[in-house]
Every structure is written in C-alpha cells, then in structure tokens.
Amino acid sequence: MTLLRGRNVRISGTGVYIPERVMRNVDFTNFLDTSDEWISERTGIRERHFAADGEKCSDLAYMAAKNALENSGMSNKDIDMVIVASNTPDSIFPPMACKVQSRLGAVDAGAFDVQAGCTGSLAAMQTAISGIASGIWDNVLVIGCERFRDILDWKDRKTCILFGDAAGACLLSVSEDGAGGFTAAKLFSDGTKADYIMAVPSDDSFQQLSMKGNDVFKYVNRNLPKFISDFCKESRVDVEQVNLWVLHQANARIIDDIVRRLKISADRVPTNLERYGNTSAASLLVTLDEAVKNNKIKSGDKVCFAAFGAGMTFGALMYEA
Ligand code: COA
C-alpha cells in the first residue's frame, strides 16, 4: 500500500510567497488578554504574516507558483496539471487552481483544488505523484496557500495567535533518467475527531475557525509519532536514515515531541513557525522551499514529509533526492 510503483517522480522546482505585513506576538496585546511570553512558550511562534487588504488567497498562490516555475527552468507550456490545496479559498468556486493556471499562461494544463486541512498539500502532492507515476501527466504544479485573516476569530486568544498567511509551491515531474524520486506515500483519516478543527458560521463571518486546541494537541502527540515511525517501517527506511524532516509547522512543542520520541537529531528538522506561525496547507511547501534554497537537500538524501490537520487527517511522503 505504502510503497510507490510506476514512473519515478522528482521535485523539479520549489517556490514561496510570504505577504509583507508582519504581526508580532506583542501586537495581540493591543486587543487580547495575552502576552509575548505565553505565545512563544506555548507555541514557539514569534510573528506571522498576513495578506494585504486587496491580496486574495489566489494571488498568494500565483506568486508562489510563478516562483516555483522560474526555479524549475521549465516553461508554462510544460505544465499538465495545477493542483491547489487550501482551506481558505477566495470563494467556494471557481477553483483557485484555474485562476493560477490562466495567470501563468499554462494553456495546456487542467486545474483543480483539494482540501484536507493542514494535510492538504500532502494530499495534493500524492494526487500529483499518482498521476505522474501512472503516466497521465508529466509535470504537475502543486500549491498550498492560505489567507487565514478572513476566517480567524480575533476575539479568541486560543486560536487567532496560531495562524498566518503564506503560499508555497512545488513542481513535480517525471524523472527522465529514472533516478531518485518519491518512494512511499500514506494518508490517514479519523473522522470521529471532525469536530476538533472546524469552520463554522458566526455573527461576524460566513466561516470562522473554531478549534479544540488542547484536544488536537493531545491527539497529535498520542498518535503522530507512531504514524511516522510506522510509515518509515513500511517505506523500508530507518528513522536514522532520514537526512531531512519536512514537518508541518503548527506548534514547536509538537515538533519537539516527535523529535524526542523518534530520537531524531534536531538539526535535521528545519522550522520556520517562529517567523510564519501555522500556515496550514502552505506550511510543508514553504518549509521545503526554504530547505532547497538553503542547500539542505543533497543528491541521494532521504527526505520524510509529515503533516496533520483538520479531519483529523495525517499524511506522509518519503523522497530520495
Ligand atoms: N494567551 C494567554 N493565555 C492563554 C492563551 C493566550 N493566547 N490561550 C489560552 N490561554 C490560557 C487558557 O485560557 C487557559 O487558561 P485557564 O487554565 O485559566 O483556563 C490556559 O492558557 C491553558 O490553555 P490550554 O488551551 O489548555 O493551553 P495549551 O497548553 O493546550 O496550549 C494551544 C494551547 C492552542 C497553543 C495548544 O493546545 C495547541 O497548540 N494545540 C494544537 C493546535 C494546532 O496545532 N492546531 C492546528 C492543527 S493543524
């Protein structure tokens, strides 16, 4: 189930877009009973970015996609499919992927959106990998993007301090020489916990984020480390063999717990949540882009991706560079 078959699929480009406006922890103290100490100690987050007034989620997606395409050296005509993962689309329809596809001039590409909480970018990548491995597509642009500012409850100090806006992207392509590529993939869902993280209608908004943060925290700490170690076993990769861990950036204490329980060396786990907060479907792709640009991934390295999110959903991918 977990091991991939078919054509090998490689990462051929990555990109990012972080909106300019920064909000520091201390800025929340202007309207909430909170403190920089509480937020940084409980979450590891120091600041996050938010989109400008006129900047739509699809605008963030387009900027990250453009950056990934430029970094890949490919042309817009090479793209066969655009897949956007997001929990905060401009509107329920049309798909944001169609807006990105037309702005990029990717005239030969299809386009659709997926939604799987913060696991969304992994679900999108696994869809892209399946399509390339089976031969229906050669190059797929995957984008994760969020504009949380619209759905946050700014009166709820337990949730609004956690999230930020961003977009990350990667171009996935068939490996021409057959070398390297993704070797294993897994998605898991436990819908009995669907009420842990929800978008619900409120007086202020059509959809507002509502979360049982402490339940999420306990559930993830109880189940995610085992999910990841089982995934490694099924992938036939020892945890110690993994050179780089691209993990969902939600809370530093959750990442520390994974590191401790799996006995991972912390220098193999890059983090950026201190700068961006939880950017949900964008988080993994932003982290991947930073790792690539900081030369943290060398040829032959094993990279393990893992994420969790609303649903509850878990996901993982194993990659050989
Ligand atoms: N500032 C100050 N105090 C705060 C606060 C804030 N921003 N938010 C909550 N508190 C208070 C609570 O009111 C509570 O006070 P009480 O004991 O007087 O009732 C106390 O801090 C502890 O709250 P609790 O919710 O139990 O804290 P926690 O240690 O679980 O941390 C989270 C809260 C949200 C940071 C943590 O549960 C978490 O990160 N959960 C995972 C959420 C997540 O990752 N979601 C995304 C999934 S993709």
Coordinates of N, CA and C in Angstrom, one line a residue, residues 14 16 71 244 267 269-272 274-276 286-298 301:
T14 N 10.8 24.6 -6.6 CA 10.0 25.0 -5.5 C 9.9 26.5 -5.5
V16 N 7.9 30.1 -3.2 CA 7.3 30.6 -2.0 C 6.8 32.0 -2.2
N71 N 12.1 28.8 -10.8 CA 13.2 28.0 -10.3 C 13.4 26.6 -11.0
L244 N 16.6 14.6 6.2 CA 15.8 15.8 6.5 C 14.3 15.5 6.7
D267 N 18.9 18.9 14.4 CA 19.4 19.7 13.3 C 18.9 19.1 11.9
V269 N 15.7 18.8 11.4 CA 14.3 19.2 11.4 C 14.2 20.8 11.3
P270 N 14.2 21.3 10.1 CA 14.1 22.8 10.0 C 12.8 23.3 10.4
T271 N 12.8 24.5 11.0 CA 11.5 25.1 11.5 C 11.4 26.5 11.0
N272 N 10.2 27.0 10.8 CA 10.0 28.4 10.4 C 8.8 28.9 11.1
E274 N 8.4 30.0 14.0 CA 8.7 31.2 14.8 C 8.5 32.4 14.0
R275 N 8.7 32.3 12.6 CA 8.5 33.5 11.7 C 7.2 33.6 11.1
Y276 N 6.5 32.4 10.8 CA 5.3 32.4 10.0 C 4.1 31.9 10.7
V286 N 6.3 25.7 2.1 CA 7.2 26.8 2.5 C 8.5 26.2 3.1
T287 N 8.3 25.2 3.9 CA 9.5 24.6 4.6 C 10.4 23.9 3.6
L288 N 9.7 23.2 2.6 CA 10.5 22.5 1.6 C 11.3 23.6 0.8
D289 N 10.7 24.7 0.4 CA 11.3 25.7 -0.4 C 12.5 26.2 0.4
E290 N 12.4 26.5 1.7 CA 13.5 27.0 2.5 C 14.6 26.0 2.5
A291 N 14.3 24.7 2.7 CA 15.3 23.7 2.7 C 16.1 23.6 1.4
V292 N 15.4 23.7 0.3 CA 16.0 23.7 -1.0 C 16.9 24.9 -1.2
K293 N 16.4 26.1 -0.8 CA 17.2 27.4 -1.1 C 18.4 27.4 -0.1
N294 N 18.3 26.8 1.1 CA 19.4 26.8 2.0 C 20.3 25.6 1.8
N295 N 20.2 24.9 0.6 CA 21.0 23.8 0.3 C 21.0 22.7 1.3
K296 N 19.9 22.4 1.9 CA 19.8 21.4 3.0 C 19.6 20.0 2.4
I297 N 19.2 19.9 1.1 CA 18.9 18.6 0.5 C 20.0 18.3 -0.6
K298 N 20.8 17.2 -0.3 CA 21.8 16.9 -1.2 C 21.4 15.6 -2.0
D301 N 20.0 12.2 -0.6 CA 19.4 12.3 0.7 C 18.0 11.7 0.7

